[in-house]
mmCIF file of C-alpha atoms in Angstrom:
data_model
loop_
_atom_site.group_PDB
_atom_site.id
_atom_site.type_symbol
_atom_site.label_atom_id
_atom_site.label_comp_id
_atom_site.label_asym_id
_atom_site.label_seq_id
_atom_site.Cartn_x
_atom_site.Cartn_y
_atom_site.Cartn_z
ATOM 1 C CA ILE A 1 -1.934 -8.444 7.624
ATOM 2 C CA PHE A 2 -3.947 -9.217 10.720
ATOM 3 C CA GLY A 3 -3.838 -11.937 13.162
ATOM 4 C CA ALA A 4 -2.567 -15.516 12.435
ATOM 5 C CA SER A 5 -3.575 -15.781 8.956
ATOM 6 C CA ASP A 6 -5.730 -12.739 7.794
ATOM 7 C CA PHE A 7 -4.264 -11.197 4.631
ATOM 8 C CA TYR A 8 -5.844 -8.107 3.298
ATOM 9 C CA THR A 9 -4.868 -6.169 0.275
ATOM 10 C CA ASP A 10 -8.034 -4.194 -0.336
ATOM 11 C CA TRP A 11 -8.307 -2.135 2.898
ATOM 12 C CA SER A 12 -8.178 1.733 2.758
ATOM 13 C CA GLU A 13 -5.908 1.859 5.741
ATOM 14 C CA ILE A 14 -2.707 -0.051 6.900
ATOM 15 C CA TYR A 15 -2.238 -1.130 10.461
ATOM 16 C CA SER A 16 0.736 -2.208 12.404
ATOM 17 C CA GLY A 17 0.978 -2.915 16.203
ATOM 18 C CA TYR A 18 -1.279 -5.346 18.245
ATOM 19 C CA TYR A 19 -4.923 -5.620 18.529
ATOM 20 C CA SER A 20 -7.333 -8.117 20.009
ATOM 21 C CA GLY A 21 -4.599 -10.625 20.828
ATOM 22 C CA TYR A 22 -2.977 -10.577 17.274
ATOM 23 C CA ASN A 23 0.126 -8.875 15.699
ATOM 24 C CA GLU A 24 -0.734 -6.523 12.888
ATOM 25 C CA GLU A 25 1.956 -6.356 10.327
ATOM 26 C CA ALA A 26 2.160 -4.398 7.064
ATOM 27 C CA PHE A 27 4.073 -3.958 3.803
ATOM 28 C CA MET A 28 4.324 -1.227 1.349
ATOM 29 C CA ARG A 29 5.995 -1.800 -2.036
ATOM 30 C CA PHE A 30 7.546 1.366 -3.915
ATOM 31 C CA THR A 31 8.190 0.775 -7.586
ATOM 32 C CA GLY A 32 10.685 2.744 -9.701
ATOM 33 C CA VAL A 33 13.276 3.546 -6.855
ATOM 34 C CA THR A 34 15.875 5.332 -8.976
ATOM 35 C CA ILE A 35 18.955 5.071 -6.756
ATOM 36 C CA PRO A 36 22.058 3.712 -8.324
ATOM 37 C CA GLN A 37 23.644 0.530 -6.996
ATOM 38 C CA GLY A 38 26.307 1.213 -4.363
ATOM 39 C CA SER A 39 25.201 4.827 -3.595
ATOM 40 C CA THR A 40 25.635 6.169 -0.054
ATOM 41 C CA ILE A 41 22.258 6.635 1.684
ATOM 42 C CA THR A 42 22.528 9.927 3.725
ATOM 43 C CA ALA A 43 18.953 10.120 4.902
ATOM 44 C CA ALA A 44 15.931 7.757 4.665
ATOM 45 C CA TYR A 45 12.442 7.639 6.287
ATOM 46 C CA LEU A 46 8.779 6.917 5.741
ATOM 47 C CA THR A 47 6.046 9.621 5.957
ATOM 48 C CA VAL A 48 2.672 8.324 6.601
ATOM 49 C CA GLN A 49 -0.701 10.062 7.235
ATOM 50 C CA ALA A 50 -2.598 8.849 10.313
ATOM 51 C CA TYR A 51 -5.916 7.425 9.407
ATOM 52 C CA ALA A 52 -7.036 7.503 13.055
ATOM 53 C CA ALA A 53 -5.935 9.140 16.222
ATOM 54 C CA SER A 54 -4.030 6.980 18.746
ATOM 55 C CA THR A 55 -2.513 7.835 22.034
ATOM 56 C CA ASN A 56 -0.651 4.899 23.246
ATOM 57 C CA THR A 57 2.990 4.133 22.218
ATOM 58 C CA THR A 58 3.266 1.407 19.702
ATOM 59 C CA LEU A 59 6.609 -0.533 19.338
ATOM 60 C CA LEU A 60 7.393 -1.173 15.731
ATOM 61 C CA LYS A 61 10.361 -2.459 13.671
ATOM 62 C CA ILE A 62 10.864 -1.431 10.110
ATOM 63 C CA ARG A 63 12.835 -3.589 7.661
ATOM 64 C CA ALA A 64 13.001 -4.191 3.967
ATOM 65 C CA ASN A 65 12.411 -7.310 1.837
ATOM 66 C CA ASP A 66 16.004 -8.387 1.108
ATOM 67 C CA VAL A 67 15.914 -8.992 -2.529
ATOM 68 C CA ASP A 68 17.217 -7.191 -5.608
ATOM 69 C CA ASN A 69 13.819 -6.293 -7.141
ATOM 70 C CA ALA A 70 10.774 -6.863 -4.692
ATOM 71 C CA THR A 71 7.488 -8.276 -5.640
ATOM 72 C CA ALA A 72 4.343 -8.019 -3.454
ATOM 73 C CA PRO A 73 3.331 -11.073 -1.515
ATOM 74 C CA THR A 74 -0.110 -12.265 -2.469
ATOM 75 C CA THR A 75 -0.753 -14.581 0.520
ATOM 76 C CA TYR A 76 -0.175 -14.719 4.150
ATOM 77 C CA ASP A 77 2.370 -17.533 3.694
ATOM 78 C CA GLY A 78 4.048 -15.368 1.025
ATOM 79 C CA PHE A 79 4.494 -12.561 3.408
ATOM 80 C CA LEU A 80 5.848 -14.689 6.208
ATOM 81 C CA ALA A 81 8.419 -16.004 3.721
ATOM 82 C CA LEU A 82 9.800 -12.648 2.769
ATOM 83 C CA ALA A 83 13.592 -12.497 3.343
ATOM 84 C CA LEU A 84 14.124 -9.534 5.636
ATOM 85 C CA THR A 85 17.154 -7.253 5.864
ATOM 86 C CA THR A 86 19.534 -7.737 8.806
ATOM 87 C CA ALA A 87 19.176 -3.932 9.511
ATOM 88 C CA GLY A 88 16.145 -2.829 11.044
ATOM 89 C CA ALA A 89 14.937 0.510 12.563
ATOM 90 C CA ASP A 90 12.917 0.863 15.728
ATOM 91 C CA TYR A 91 9.952 3.128 15.302
ATOM 92 C CA ASP A 92 7.907 3.696 18.481
ATOM 93 C CA PRO A 93 5.436 6.533 17.721
ATOM 94 C CA GLY A 94 3.740 8.304 20.419
ATOM 95 C CA SER A 95 0.337 9.857 20.141
ATOM 96 C CA TRP A 96 -1.098 10.450 16.683
ATOM 97 C CA THR A 97 -3.771 12.851 15.397
ATOM 98 C CA ALA A 98 -5.925 11.808 12.449
ATOM 99 C CA ASN A 99 -5.025 13.285 9.040
ATOM 100 C CA THR A 100 -1.633 14.366 10.257
ATOM 101 C CA ASP A 101 1.616 13.379 8.583
ATOM 102 C CA TYR A 102 4.316 11.492 10.700
ATOM 103 C CA ASN A 103 7.918 10.699 9.826
ATOM 104 C CA SER A 104 9.341 7.350 10.896
ATOM 105 C CA SER A 105 12.616 7.157 12.561
ATOM 106 C CA SER A 106 15.700 6.808 10.258
ATOM 107 C CA ILE A 107 15.795 3.779 7.898
ATOM 108 C CA VAL A 108 19.092 4.638 6.429
ATOM 109 C CA SER A 109 20.678 1.266 7.240
ATOM 110 C CA VAL A 110 17.617 -0.687 6.065
ATOM 111 C CA ILE A 111 17.809 1.198 2.527
ATOM 112 C CA GLN A 112 21.645 0.932 2.513
ATOM 113 C CA GLU A 113 21.536 -2.821 2.824
ATOM 114 C CA ILE A 114 19.160 -3.021 -0.315
ATOM 115 C CA VAL A 115 21.143 -0.610 -2.606
ATOM 116 C CA ASP A 116 24.542 -2.380 -1.676
ATOM 117 C CA ARG A 117 23.179 -5.643 -3.041
ATOM 118 C CA ALA A 118 25.122 -6.710 -6.197
ATOM 119 C CA GLY A 119 21.957 -7.245 -8.051
ATOM 120 C CA TRP A 120 20.324 -4.010 -7.158
ATOM 121 C CA VAL A 121 19.628 -1.708 -10.229
ATOM 122 C CA SER A 122 18.247 1.743 -10.246
ATOM 123 C CA GLY A 123 14.506 1.663 -11.045
ATOM 124 C CA ASN A 124 13.867 -1.566 -9.124
ATOM 125 C CA ALA A 125 11.083 -2.043 -6.570
ATOM 126 C CA LEU A 126 11.723 -1.945 -2.864
ATOM 127 C CA THR A 127 9.264 -3.299 -0.137
ATOM 128 C CA ILE A 128 9.268 -1.868 3.431
ATOM 129 C CA ILE A 129 7.796 -4.030 6.127
ATOM 130 C CA VAL A 130 6.440 -2.738 9.480
ATOM 131 C CA LYS A 131 6.077 -5.355 12.209
ATOM 132 C CA ASN A 132 4.996 -5.348 15.782
ATOM 133 C CA ASP A 133 8.066 -5.248 17.986
ATOM 134 C CA GLY A 134 6.879 -6.002 21.426
ATOM 135 C CA THR A 135 3.471 -3.873 21.674
ATOM 136 C CA THR A 136 0.973 -5.559 23.935
ATOM 137 C CA GLY A 137 -2.630 -4.530 24.637
ATOM 138 C CA ASP A 138 -4.670 -2.958 21.955
ATOM 139 C CA THR A 139 -2.230 -0.451 20.646
ATOM 140 C CA ASP A 140 -1.649 -0.003 16.866
ATOM 141 C CA ARG A 141 -1.186 2.629 14.236
ATOM 142 C CA ALA A 142 -3.337 3.020 11.112
ATOM 143 C CA TRP A 143 -2.235 5.092 8.113
ATOM 144 C CA MET A 144 -3.683 5.858 4.696
ATOM 145 C CA ASP A 145 -3.256 3.162 1.974
ATOM 146 C CA TYR A 146 -2.530 3.939 -1.785
ATOM 147 C CA SER A 147 -5.947 2.422 -2.621
ATOM 148 C CA LEU A 148 -7.511 5.197 -0.517
ATOM 149 C CA SER A 149 -5.351 8.040 -1.612
ATOM 150 C CA THR A 150 -2.373 8.291 -4.048
ATOM 151 C CA THR A 151 -1.217 11.573 -2.451
ATOM 152 C CA LEU A 152 -1.931 10.846 1.281
ATOM 153 C CA CYS A 153 -0.524 7.117 1.288
ATOM 154 C CA ALA A 154 2.936 6.267 2.626
ATOM 155 C CA ARG A 155 5.853 8.101 0.965
ATOM 156 C CA LEU A 156 9.433 6.908 1.108
ATOM 157 C CA HIS A 157 12.026 9.618 1.310
ATOM 158 C CA ILE A 158 15.661 8.872 0.412
ATOM 159 C CA GLU A 159 18.627 11.116 0.097
ATOM 160 C CA TYR A 160 21.836 9.758 -1.342
ATOM 161 C CA THR A 161 25.202 10.333 -2.847
ATOM 162 C CA GLU A 162 26.061 8.382 -5.976
ATOM 163 C CA ALA A 163 29.030 6.046 -5.878
ATOM 164 C CA THR A 164 31.965 7.363 -7.697
ATOM 165 C CA THR A 165 33.988 5.183 -10.050
ATOM 166 C CA PRO A 166 37.739 6.290 -9.728
ATOM 167 C CA VAL A 167 39.064 7.718 -12.783
ATOM 168 C CA GLY A 168 42.502 6.560 -13.842
ATOM 169 C CA ASP A 169 45.116 7.747 -16.254
ATOM 170 C CA THR A 170 45.646 5.773 -19.491
ATOM 171 C CA VAL A 171 49.145 4.625 -19.638
ATOM 172 C CA GLN A 172 50.733 3.765 -22.975
ATOM 173 C CA PRO A 173 53.212 0.925 -22.781
ATOM 174 C CA VAL A 174 56.729 1.876 -23.629
ATOM 175 C CA TRP A 175 58.488 -0.483 -26.025
#
C-alpha cells in the first residue's frame, strides 16, 4: 500500500515507512496458524529478508487484524477498514543489507491478543500489519514478498505453551 490510495498486491517486494511524501504500509496474511485458543505466547516475531539496502532508521508499528480468522483485504478502503489489535509493537530497524534476514522486535502481545479471542480456532489465518509510525523523509524498508519467493518471504515465528484444562475428580453422590 503506497500513498493515499495506491493498493498493490502484485509487487515482488513489500514496503513500509515513508517515501515521496506518502506513508507506505503493508499487510501479510499467514494461513493455517495452529495455535490453540487461549495458549500463552512465549515468543513471537517476524523474520523478513531485506529486498534492498537501507541505512536510515525507519519507525514502524506492528499490529494484527483483530478478527478470529483473517481474510486479505482486496482494496485500499478494505485495508483502511481493518480492525487492529490494541496491542502493537514498535519496530525501528537500523541499517539493512540486501538479501539478509532481519527479525522484528517482539510481537508477543499482538499475537496473544488474537489467540485470546473467544472465536480463535487453531488453523485460522492471521494478518500482520506494518505501518509507518512517525518516519519522515524518504526512509522505508523493503522485504521479499511471497510472490517473489516462498522461502525468502516474511516468516512468522511463534512459540507458545498450550492452555491446560484443570482435571477434577469425579465425585459420586452419597445417598
